[in-house]
Coordinates of C-alpha atoms and ligand atoms in Angstrom, one line a residue:
M1 CA 0.0 0.0 0.0
N2 CA 2.9 2.3 0.4
E3 CA 3.0 3.4 -3.1
L4 CA 0.0 5.6 -2.3
I5 CA 2.0 7.9 -0.1
K6 CA 1.6 11.2 -1.8
D7 CA 4.3 13.6 -3.0
I8 CA 7.0 11.0 -3.2
D9 CA 7.6 9.5 -6.6
I10 CA 10.5 7.2 -6.0
I11 CA 10.6 6.1 -2.5
T12 CA 13.8 4.7 -1.4
G13 CA 14.6 2.5 1.6
E14 CA 13.0 3.2 4.8
E15 CA 11.4 6.4 3.9
A16 CA 8.3 4.9 2.5
H17 CA 6.9 4.0 5.9
A18 CA 8.4 6.8 7.8
V19 CA 6.3 9.5 6.2
D20 CA 4.1 11.0 8.8
Y21 CA 0.9 12.8 8.3
K22 CA -0.8 15.3 10.6
T23 CA -4.3 16.4 11.0
T24 CA -3.9 19.6 9.1
V25 CA -7.5 20.2 8.6
E26 CA -9.0 22.3 11.3
E27 CA -12.6 21.3 11.6
N28 CA -14.1 23.7 13.9
T29 CA -17.8 23.0 14.3
G30 CA -18.0 24.4 17.8
K31 CA -17.5 21.1 19.6
A32 CA -16.3 21.2 23.1
K33 CA -13.1 19.2 22.6
K34 CA -10.3 18.7 20.1
I35 CA -8.3 15.7 18.9
Y36 CA -5.0 15.7 17.1
I37 CA -4.1 12.6 15.0
E38 CA -0.7 11.8 13.7
S39 CA -0.5 8.8 11.4
Y40 CA 2.3 6.5 10.2
G41 CA 2.6 3.6 7.9
C42 CA 0.5 2.6 4.9
Q43 CA -2.5 4.2 3.3
M44 CA -4.8 1.8 5.2
N45 CA -3.7 3.4 8.4
F46 CA -4.3 6.9 7.0
S47 CA -7.8 5.7 6.0
D48 CA -8.4 4.4 9.5
S49 CA -7.4 7.8 10.9
E50 CA -10.3 9.2 8.9
I51 CA -12.6 6.6 10.5
V52 CA -11.3 7.5 13.9
A53 CA -11.9 11.2 13.3
S54 CA -15.5 10.4 12.3
I55 CA -16.1 8.3 15.4
M56 CA -14.7 11.0 17.6
K57 CA -16.6 13.7 15.8
E58 CA -19.9 11.9 16.6
N59 CA -18.8 12.0 20.2
G60 CA -18.1 15.7 20.6
Y61 CA -14.6 16.3 19.2
D62 CA -13.3 18.6 16.4
T63 CA -9.9 18.0 14.8
T64 CA -7.0 20.3 15.2
S65 CA -3.6 20.5 13.4
D66 CA -1.9 21.9 16.5
F67 CA -1.4 19.3 19.2
Q68 CA -0.9 22.0 21.8
Q69 CA -4.6 22.8 21.4
A70 CA -5.6 19.1 21.7
D71 CA -7.4 17.4 24.5
V72 CA -6.7 14.1 23.0
V73 CA -3.6 13.1 20.9
F74 CA -3.7 9.9 18.9
L75 CA -0.7 8.3 17.3
N76 CA -1.8 5.9 14.6
T77 CA 1.2 3.6 14.4
C78 CA 3.0 1.1 12.1
S79 CA 5.0 -2.0 12.9
I80 CA 6.1 -3.0 9.5
R81 CA 9.8 -2.5 10.1
E82 CA 11.8 -1.8 13.3
K83 CA 12.4 1.8 12.2
A84 CA 8.7 2.5 11.9
E85 CA 8.3 1.6 15.5
Q86 CA 11.4 3.6 16.5
T87 CA 9.9 6.7 14.9
V88 CA 6.8 6.3 17.0
R89 CA 8.8 5.9 20.2
N90 CA 10.7 9.1 19.4
R91 CA 7.4 10.9 19.0
L92 CA 6.2 9.5 22.3
N93 CA 9.2 10.9 24.0
H94 CA 8.3 14.3 22.5
F95 CA 4.7 14.1 23.8
N96 CA 6.0 13.0 27.1
A97 CA 7.8 16.3 27.5
V98 CA 4.6 18.2 26.5
K99 CA 2.4 16.2 28.9
K100 CA 4.5 17.2 31.8
H101 CA 3.1 20.7 31.4
K102 CA -0.3 19.5 30.4
P103 CA -1.2 16.4 32.4
E104 CA -4.9 16.6 31.4
M105 CA -4.0 15.7 27.8
T106 CA -5.0 12.1 26.9
I107 CA -2.5 10.2 24.7
G108 CA -3.6 7.2 22.7
I109 CA -1.7 4.7 20.7
L110 CA -3.7 3.3 17.8
G111 CA -3.0 1.0 14.9
C112 CA -0.5 -1.8 14.3
M113 CA 2.0 -1.1 17.1
A114 CA -0.9 -0.9 19.5
E115 CA -2.1 -4.3 18.3
R116 CA 1.4 -5.9 18.4
L117 CA 2.4 -4.6 21.8
K118 CA -1.0 -4.4 23.6
D119 CA -0.8 -3.7 27.3
K120 CA 3.0 -3.8 27.2
L121 CA 2.7 -0.2 25.8
L122 CA 1.0 1.0 29.0
E123 CA 3.7 -0.6 31.1
E124 CA 6.6 0.6 28.9
E125 CA 5.4 4.0 28.0
K126 CA 4.0 5.4 31.2
I127 CA 2.5 8.4 29.4
V128 CA 0.2 6.4 27.3
D129 CA -3.5 6.4 28.4
V130 CA -5.2 4.2 25.9
V131 CA -4.0 1.5 23.5
V132 CA -6.5 0.6 20.8
G133 CA -6.0 -1.9 17.9
P134 CA -7.3 -1.5 14.3
D135 CA -10.6 -3.3 14.9
A136 CA -11.6 -1.6 18.1
Y137 CA -12.0 2.0 17.1
R138 CA -15.7 2.1 17.9
D139 CA -14.6 1.7 21.6
L140 CA -12.4 4.8 21.5
P141 CA -14.9 7.3 23.0
N142 CA -15.5 5.0 26.0
L143 CA -11.8 4.4 26.5
V144 CA -11.0 8.1 26.2
N145 CA -13.8 9.0 28.7
A146 CA -12.5 6.4 31.1
A147 CA -8.9 7.7 30.7
E148 CA -10.1 11.2 31.5
D149 CA -11.4 9.8 34.7
G150 CA -8.0 8.3 35.4
Q151 CA -8.7 4.8 34.1
K152 CA -6.2 3.7 31.5
G153 CA -7.5 1.2 28.9
V154 CA -6.6 -1.3 26.3
N155 CA -8.7 -2.8 23.5
T156 CA -6.9 -4.9 21.0
F157 CA -9.7 -7.3 20.1
L158 CA -9.4 -8.4 16.5
S159 CA -12.6 -9.0 14.8
R160 CA -13.6 -11.3 11.9
E161 CA -16.4 -9.0 10.9
E162 CA -15.6 -5.3 11.5
T163 CA -15.2 -3.3 8.3
Y164 CA -16.5 0.1 9.6
A165 CA -18.8 -0.1 6.6
D166 CA -21.4 2.3 8.1
I167 CA -18.9 5.0 9.1
A168 CA -18.5 7.9 6.7
P169 CA -14.8 8.9 7.0
V170 CA -14.0 12.5 7.8
R171 CA -11.6 13.3 4.9
L172 CA -8.4 14.6 6.6
N173 CA -5.7 16.4 4.6
S174 CA -8.0 16.2 1.6
N175 CA -7.2 17.9 -1.7
G176 CA -10.9 17.5 -2.6
V177 CA -10.0 15.5 -5.7
T178 CA -8.6 12.1 -4.8
A179 CA -9.8 9.9 -1.9
F180 CA -9.1 6.4 -0.6
I181 CA -11.8 3.8 0.1
S182 CA -11.0 0.7 2.2
I183 CA -12.7 -2.3 0.6
M184 CA -11.4 -5.0 2.9
R185 CA -9.4 -5.4 6.1
G186 CA -6.8 -7.8 7.4
C187 CA -4.7 -10.3 5.5
D188 CA -4.9 -14.1 5.3
N189 CA -1.6 -14.5 3.6
M190 CA 1.3 -15.5 5.8
C191 CA 4.3 -13.9 4.1
S192 CA 7.0 -15.0 6.5
F193 CA 8.6 -11.6 6.9
C194 CA 5.3 -9.7 7.5
V195 CA 3.7 -8.5 10.7
V196 CA 0.4 -7.4 9.1
P197 CA -1.6 -10.7 9.6
F198 CA -0.8 -10.4 13.3
T199 CA -1.6 -6.7 13.6
R200 CA -4.7 -6.5 11.3
G201 CA -6.2 -9.9 11.8
R202 CA -8.2 -12.1 9.4
E203 CA -9.1 -10.9 5.9
R204 CA -12.7 -9.7 5.5
S205 CA -14.4 -7.9 2.6
R206 CA -16.7 -4.9 3.0
D207 CA -20.2 -4.9 1.7
P208 CA -20.2 -3.7 -1.9
H209 CA -23.3 -1.5 -1.4
S210 CA -21.4 0.6 1.2
I211 CA -18.4 0.9 -1.1
I212 CA -20.4 2.1 -4.0
A213 CA -22.4 4.5 -1.8
E214 CA -19.1 6.0 -0.5
A215 CA -17.7 6.4 -4.0
Q216 CA -21.0 7.9 -5.3
D217 CA -21.0 10.3 -2.3
L218 CA -17.4 11.4 -3.0
F219 CA -18.2 11.9 -6.7
S220 CA -21.2 14.0 -5.9
R221 CA -19.0 16.1 -3.6
G222 CA -16.6 16.9 -6.5
F223 CA -14.0 14.1 -6.0
K224 CA -12.6 12.8 -9.3
E225 CA -10.6 9.8 -8.3
V226 CA -11.0 6.9 -5.8
T227 CA -8.4 4.3 -4.8
L228 CA -9.8 1.0 -3.5
L229 CA -7.6 -0.2 -0.7
G230 CA -6.7 -3.6 0.7
Q231 CA -3.6 -5.6 1.5
N232 CA -4.6 -8.0 -1.3
V233 CA -7.4 -6.6 -3.3
D234 CA -7.6 -9.5 -5.7
S235 CA -8.9 -11.7 -3.0
Y236 CA -11.9 -9.4 -2.3
K237 CA -15.0 -11.6 -2.1
W238 CA -18.3 -10.8 -0.8
S239 CA -21.4 -13.0 -0.8
P240 CA -24.8 -12.4 0.8
E241 CA -24.5 -15.7 2.8
E242 CA -21.0 -15.4 4.1
N243 CA -21.2 -11.8 4.9
N244 CA -24.8 -11.7 6.1
K245 CA -23.8 -10.7 9.6
A246 CA -21.8 -7.8 8.4
R247 CA -24.6 -6.4 6.3
L248 CA -26.0 -3.1 7.2
N249 CA -29.2 -3.0 5.3
K250 CA -30.8 -6.3 5.0
K251 CA -33.4 -5.0 2.6
E252 CA -30.7 -4.5 -0.1
E253 CA -31.1 -8.0 -1.4
E254 CA -30.4 -7.1 -5.1
V255 CA -26.8 -8.3 -4.8
S256 CA -27.5 -11.9 -4.5
Q257 CA -24.4 -13.3 -6.1
V258 CA -20.8 -13.4 -5.1
V259 CA -19.0 -10.2 -5.9
N260 CA -15.3 -10.6 -6.7
F261 CA -12.8 -7.9 -7.2
A262 CA -13.3 -7.6 -11.0
N263 CA -17.1 -7.2 -10.4
L264 CA -16.5 -4.6 -7.7
L265 CA -14.1 -2.7 -9.9
E266 CA -16.7 -2.6 -12.7
M267 CA -19.4 -1.4 -10.3
V268 CA -17.2 1.5 -9.2
A269 CA -16.1 2.3 -12.8
Q270 CA -19.8 2.5 -13.8
I271 CA -20.5 5.4 -11.4
S272 CA -19.3 7.9 -14.0
P273 CA -16.7 8.1 -16.7
L274 CA -15.5 11.2 -14.9
L275 CA -14.6 9.3 -11.8
R276 CA -11.2 7.6 -12.0
V277 CA -10.7 4.3 -10.3
R278 CA -7.4 3.0 -8.9
F279 CA -6.6 0.1 -6.5
S280 CA -3.8 -1.3 -4.4
T281 CA -2.3 -3.7 -3.6
S282 CA -2.4 -6.6 -6.1
H283 CA -0.9 -9.9 -5.1
P284 CA 0.9 -11.7 -7.9
K285 CA -0.7 -15.0 -6.9
D286 CA -4.2 -13.7 -7.1
I287 CA -4.5 -11.1 -9.8
T288 CA -6.7 -12.6 -12.5
D289 CA -7.1 -12.0 -16.2
E290 CA -10.7 -11.0 -15.4
V291 CA -9.4 -8.0 -13.5
L292 CA -7.1 -7.1 -16.4
Y293 CA -9.9 -7.3 -18.9
T294 CA -12.1 -5.2 -16.7
M295 CA -9.3 -2.6 -16.5
K296 CA -9.1 -2.7 -20.3
K297 CA -12.9 -2.3 -20.7
Y298 CA -13.1 1.0 -18.8
D299 CA -11.1 4.1 -19.7
N300 CA -11.6 5.5 -16.2
I301 CA -9.9 2.5 -14.6
C302 CA -6.4 3.7 -14.4
K303 CA -3.8 1.6 -16.2
Y304 CA -1.5 1.0 -13.3
I305 CA -0.8 -2.0 -11.1
H306 CA 1.2 -2.2 -7.9
L307 CA 2.5 -5.8 -8.1
P308 CA 5.1 -6.3 -5.3
V309 CA 7.6 -9.0 -6.3
Q310 CA 9.7 -8.9 -3.0
S311 CA 12.5 -11.0 -4.6
G312 CA 13.3 -12.2 -8.1
N313 CA 14.6 -15.5 -6.9
S314 CA 12.3 -18.6 -6.5
R315 CA 14.1 -20.1 -3.5
V316 CA 13.9 -16.8 -1.6
L317 CA 10.2 -16.4 -2.6
E318 CA 9.5 -19.8 -1.2
L319 CA 11.2 -18.9 2.1
M320 CA 9.2 -15.7 2.1
N321 CA 6.1 -17.9 1.7
R322 CA 4.9 -15.7 -1.2
T323 CA 3.3 -18.8 -2.9
Y324 CA 4.5 -17.9 -6.4
D325 CA 7.8 -18.2 -8.1
R326 CA 9.8 -16.1 -10.5
E327 CA 8.2 -17.8 -13.5
W328 CA 4.7 -17.3 -12.3
Y329 CA 5.4 -13.7 -11.6
L330 CA 6.8 -13.1 -15.0
N331 CA 3.8 -14.8 -16.6
R332 CA 1.5 -12.4 -14.8
V333 CA 3.5 -9.5 -16.1
K334 CA 3.3 -11.0 -19.6
A335 CA -0.5 -11.1 -19.2
I336 CA -0.6 -7.5 -18.1
R337 CA 1.5 -6.5 -21.2
E338 CA -0.6 -8.6 -23.6
I339 CA -4.0 -7.3 -22.3
L340 CA -3.1 -3.8 -21.3
G341 CA -0.1 -3.0 -23.4
E342 CA 3.3 -1.4 -22.7
E343 CA 1.8 1.8 -21.3
C344 CA 0.3 0.2 -18.2
G345 CA 2.4 1.3 -15.2
I346 CA 3.8 -1.4 -13.0
S347 CA 5.4 -0.8 -9.7
S348 CA 6.9 -3.1 -7.0
D349 CA 8.1 -3.6 -3.5
M350 CA 11.5 -5.3 -3.0
I351 CA 13.2 -6.6 0.2
A352 CA 17.0 -6.8 0.1
G353 CA 18.9 -9.2 2.3
F354 CA 16.2 -11.6 3.4
C355 CA 17.4 -14.5 5.5
T356 CA 20.0 -16.6 3.7
E357 CA 19.8 -14.6 0.4
T358 CA 23.0 -15.2 -1.6
E359 CA 24.7 -12.7 -4.0
E360 CA 23.4 -14.7 -7.0
E361 CA 19.9 -14.6 -5.6
H362 CA 20.2 -10.9 -5.1
Q363 CA 21.3 -10.6 -8.7
D364 CA 18.0 -12.4 -9.6
T365 CA 16.1 -9.5 -8.1
L366 CA 18.1 -7.0 -10.2
S367 CA 17.5 -9.1 -13.3
I368 CA 13.8 -9.4 -12.8
M369 CA 13.7 -5.6 -12.5
D370 CA 15.3 -5.3 -15.9
I371 CA 12.8 -7.8 -17.4
V372 CA 9.7 -6.2 -15.9
Q373 CA 10.9 -2.6 -16.4
Y374 CA 9.2 -1.2 -13.3
D375 CA 8.1 2.4 -13.4
F376 CA 8.9 2.8 -9.8
S377 CA 9.4 0.7 -6.6
Y378 CA 9.4 0.9 -2.9
M379 CA 12.6 -0.7 -1.7
F380 CA 13.6 -1.9 1.8
F381 CA 16.2 -4.0 3.5
Y382 CA 14.9 -6.9 5.6
S383 CA 13.9 -6.0 9.1
E384 CA 13.1 -9.0 11.4
R385 CA 9.8 -8.6 13.1
P386 CA 9.1 -10.5 16.3
G387 CA 6.5 -13.3 16.1
T388 CA 6.6 -13.6 12.3
L389 CA 7.3 -17.0 10.6
A390 CA 10.7 -15.8 9.5
A391 CA 11.7 -14.7 12.9
K392 CA 10.7 -18.1 14.3
K393 CA 12.3 -20.2 11.5
Y394 CA 15.2 -18.5 9.9
A395 CA 18.3 -16.6 11.2
D396 CA 18.5 -13.0 10.2
D397 CA 21.9 -13.7 8.9
I398 CA 22.7 -11.1 6.3
P399 CA 25.0 -8.4 7.9
L400 CA 23.5 -4.9 7.9
D401 CA 26.2 -3.5 5.6
V402 CA 25.5 -6.2 3.0
K403 CA 21.7 -5.6 3.2
K404 CA 22.4 -1.9 2.7
R405 CA 24.7 -2.4 -0.2
R406 CA 22.2 -4.7 -1.9
L407 CA 19.5 -2.2 -1.3
A408 CA 21.6 0.6 -2.8
E409 CA 22.1 -1.5 -5.9
I410 CA 18.3 -2.1 -6.2
I411 CA 17.7 1.6 -5.7
E412 CA 20.3 2.6 -8.3
K413 CA 18.8 0.1 -10.8
Q414 CA 15.2 1.4 -10.2
N415 CA 16.3 5.0 -10.7
K416 CA 17.7 4.1 -14.1
L417 CA 14.6 2.1 -15.0
S418 CA 12.3 4.9 -13.9
Y419 CA 14.2 7.4 -16.1
E420 CA 14.1 5.0 -19.1
R421 CA 10.4 4.4 -18.6
N422 CA 9.7 8.2 -18.2
K423 CA 11.6 9.0 -21.4
L424 CA 9.2 6.8 -23.4
D425 CA 6.4 9.2 -22.4
V426 CA 8.1 12.3 -23.8
G427 CA 6.3 13.4 -26.9
Q428 CA 3.1 11.6 -26.0
E429 CA -0.3 13.2 -25.5
Q430 CA -1.9 12.1 -22.2
I431 CA -4.9 12.9 -19.9
I432 CA -3.9 14.0 -16.4
L433 CA -6.1 14.8 -13.4
I434 CA -4.9 17.9 -11.5
E435 CA -4.6 17.1 -7.8
G436 CA -2.3 19.6 -6.2
T437 CA 0.3 22.3 -6.3
S438 CA 3.8 21.6 -7.3
K439 CA 6.3 21.3 -4.5
K440 CA 8.8 23.4 -6.2
S441 CA 6.9 26.2 -7.9
Q442 CA 4.0 28.5 -7.3
V443 CA 3.2 28.8 -10.9
E444 CA 2.9 25.0 -11.6
L445 CA 0.4 22.4 -10.7
K446 CA 0.7 18.7 -10.3
G447 CA -1.4 16.0 -11.9
R448 CA -1.2 12.3 -12.5
N449 CA -1.5 10.3 -15.7
S450 CA -3.4 7.0 -15.9
A451 CA -0.1 5.1 -15.2
N452 CA 0.2 7.0 -11.9
K453 CA 3.1 9.2 -12.9
V454 CA 3.3 12.7 -11.7
V455 CA 3.1 15.3 -14.4
I456 CA 4.0 19.0 -13.7
V457 CA 2.2 21.6 -15.9
P458 CA 2.0 25.4 -15.9
A459 CA -0.9 26.5 -13.6
A460 CA -2.4 29.2 -15.7
G461 CA -6.1 28.6 -16.3
L462 CA -6.2 25.4 -14.4
K463 CA -7.7 24.4 -11.1
L464 CA -7.7 21.3 -8.9
G465 CA -10.0 18.6 -10.2
D466 CA -9.5 19.5 -13.9
Y467 CA -8.8 16.8 -16.4
V468 CA -6.2 18.1 -18.8
K469 CA -4.9 16.8 -22.1
V470 CA -1.2 17.4 -22.1
K471 CA 1.8 16.8 -24.3
I472 CA 4.8 15.5 -22.3
T473 CA 7.7 17.7 -23.1
D474 CA 10.4 16.5 -20.7
C475 CA 11.2 14.2 -17.8
S476 CA 13.4 13.5 -14.8
P477 CA 13.7 10.0 -13.2
A478 CA 10.8 10.9 -10.9
T479 CA 8.6 13.3 -12.8
L480 CA 7.1 14.2 -16.2
F481 CA 6.7 17.8 -17.4
G482 CA 3.9 18.7 -19.8
E483 CA 2.3 21.5 -21.8
V484 CA -1.4 22.0 -21.7
L485 CA -3.3 21.1 -24.9
E486 CA -6.9 21.1 -23.7
I487 CA -8.7 21.6 -20.4
N488 CA -11.5 19.2 -19.5
P489 CA -11.7 17.3 -22.9
A490 CA -14.8 15.1 -23.4
L491 CA -14.1 11.9 -21.6
A492 CA -17.5 10.2 -21.7
Ligands
SAH1 N1 0.1 -6.4 1.2 C1 1.2 -5.8 0.5 C2 2.3 -5.3 1.3 C3 2.1 -4.6 2.6 S1 3.5 -4.2 3.5 C4 1.8 -6.9 -0.4 O1 1.6 -8.1 -0.1 O2 2.4 -6.6 -1.3 C5 4.4 -3.2 2.3 C6 5.8 -3.7 2.0 O3 6.7 -3.6 3.1 C7 5.9 -5.1 1.6 O4 5.5 -5.3 0.2 C8 7.3 -5.4 1.8 O5 8.1 -5.1 0.7 C9 7.7 -4.5 2.9 N2 7.9 -5.2 4.2 C10 7.0 -5.9 4.9 N3 7.6 -6.5 5.9 C11 8.9 -6.2 5.9 C12 10.0 -6.5 6.7 N4 9.9 -7.3 7.8 N5 11.2 -6.0 6.4 C13 11.3 -5.2 5.3 N6 10.3 -4.9 4.5 C14 9.1 -5.4 4.8
SF4_2 FE1 2.0 -8.9 4.5 FE2 2.0 -10.8 2.6 FE3 -0.3 -9.9 3.7 FE4 1.1 -8.3 2.1 S1 0.1 -10.2 1.5 S2 0.2 -7.8 4.0 S3 3.2 -8.8 2.6 S4 1.3 -11.1 4.7
F3S3 FE1 0.1 -0.6 7.4 FE2 2.3 -0.6 8.9 FE3 0.1 -1.7 9.7 S1 2.2 -0.9 6.7 S2 -1.0 -2.4 7.9 S3 0.4 0.4 9.3 S4 2.2 -2.5 10.0

């Protein structure tokens, strides 16, 4: 999910998950109290913060971007690598200092680190008042109330059903153009390096009615792009029988059949040709040709797939328990190219220096990158996580300097590939959706093309949410530059 972190085009090493995000939106509706939320980790966590804000809003809280003003401070945390947890601990030290002068401030740890460490966090971090895991956010108002009365609390119950389907997220940090919709929670894969199945629990799919309703609502409020989120979107599956308990409105019996990811994608794409649809993350073992043909059928489904490979070597993939090998992965890429063509963007995640990885096996990762020609990647060195299969079964035996050197080689390779792929776009005419201002210049705006590449264009005459036909005139390894040909061309 990490490719969805905005404003960063090529994310290298540990940075991808260290990007924090603050509640910059001041929502002042005259409520008595204020919360400040800081989020770490993947887009699903950021999405959860929007659910948390919504739950708290219903219970008398506005949001603030200044934690000094806050009655309640939440850190929504990530456990994916050791460094992600270290970042949170550093922040906690900071809040500790603040709380000395403001003892009435409630501090809550939410998200994956809360789930992983549970009540240990209360013991280790004396300043923490509540610890709440990803499936227990409905309990937050109670726990915060109890904490205000001096009663510290923990709820890390993991649910088989909770999807927060009925909660309309408060869009934090919104550009008003692009939004994320969680379509499922948890993960049933057991990749041996990964902590997510332990922190997020069993996989469950959200009622398609509520997903469509959320997308329609966003579109009616002027949003132009939705990204459907899940750890493994291709295994989305909803059926009236299996999911009956999770259904909100039992009268809506019109969906009587099983809805798979391709069906869901089509339902969202049909809302309007002016609503772009993206999704993440695709698992190589599960992505079907049906999904690829659905993408081809609708112009408004963006031609971009995040298909993390992790390693290019079949033995390492087996140790990682990814349940595909190099050949299977390359066949899936072949299907993408055959059905969607060369223009379809493909990105990846790679882990350097997994347990027992040899130099030759590392070379296989570099070579698969050359074959696939990734547009960009999120690249990490292996960080052992307590409790995972790999931590139990294999020694973390690659020295840190070797891990870092291999990672540097992967990053260097990706930078070259990104530049080569970007050069192919120069001279092309493309449609982009304007979603923000350029980081570097006041007189430029930033959009994205269908393949998820950032395109910088002169701002004159444009506004956020415009579709623009551009001609790509130049590129860097991370960015395309364009000139405007037509504003809001007919897309229907
Ligand atoms: N569900 C997604 C991944 C979510 S985690 C998928 O299956 O692709 C995002 C990325 O973090 C992973 O793809 C992996 O590359 C990286 N990652 C996960 N655990 C890690 C670990 N222990 N050390 C280093 N990187 C890790
Ligand atoms: Fe982790 Fe694997 Fe699940 Fe992705 S698919 S969240 S890497 S266990
Ligand atoms: Fe996401 Fe980090 Fe949890 S990547 S699912 S917030 S461990």
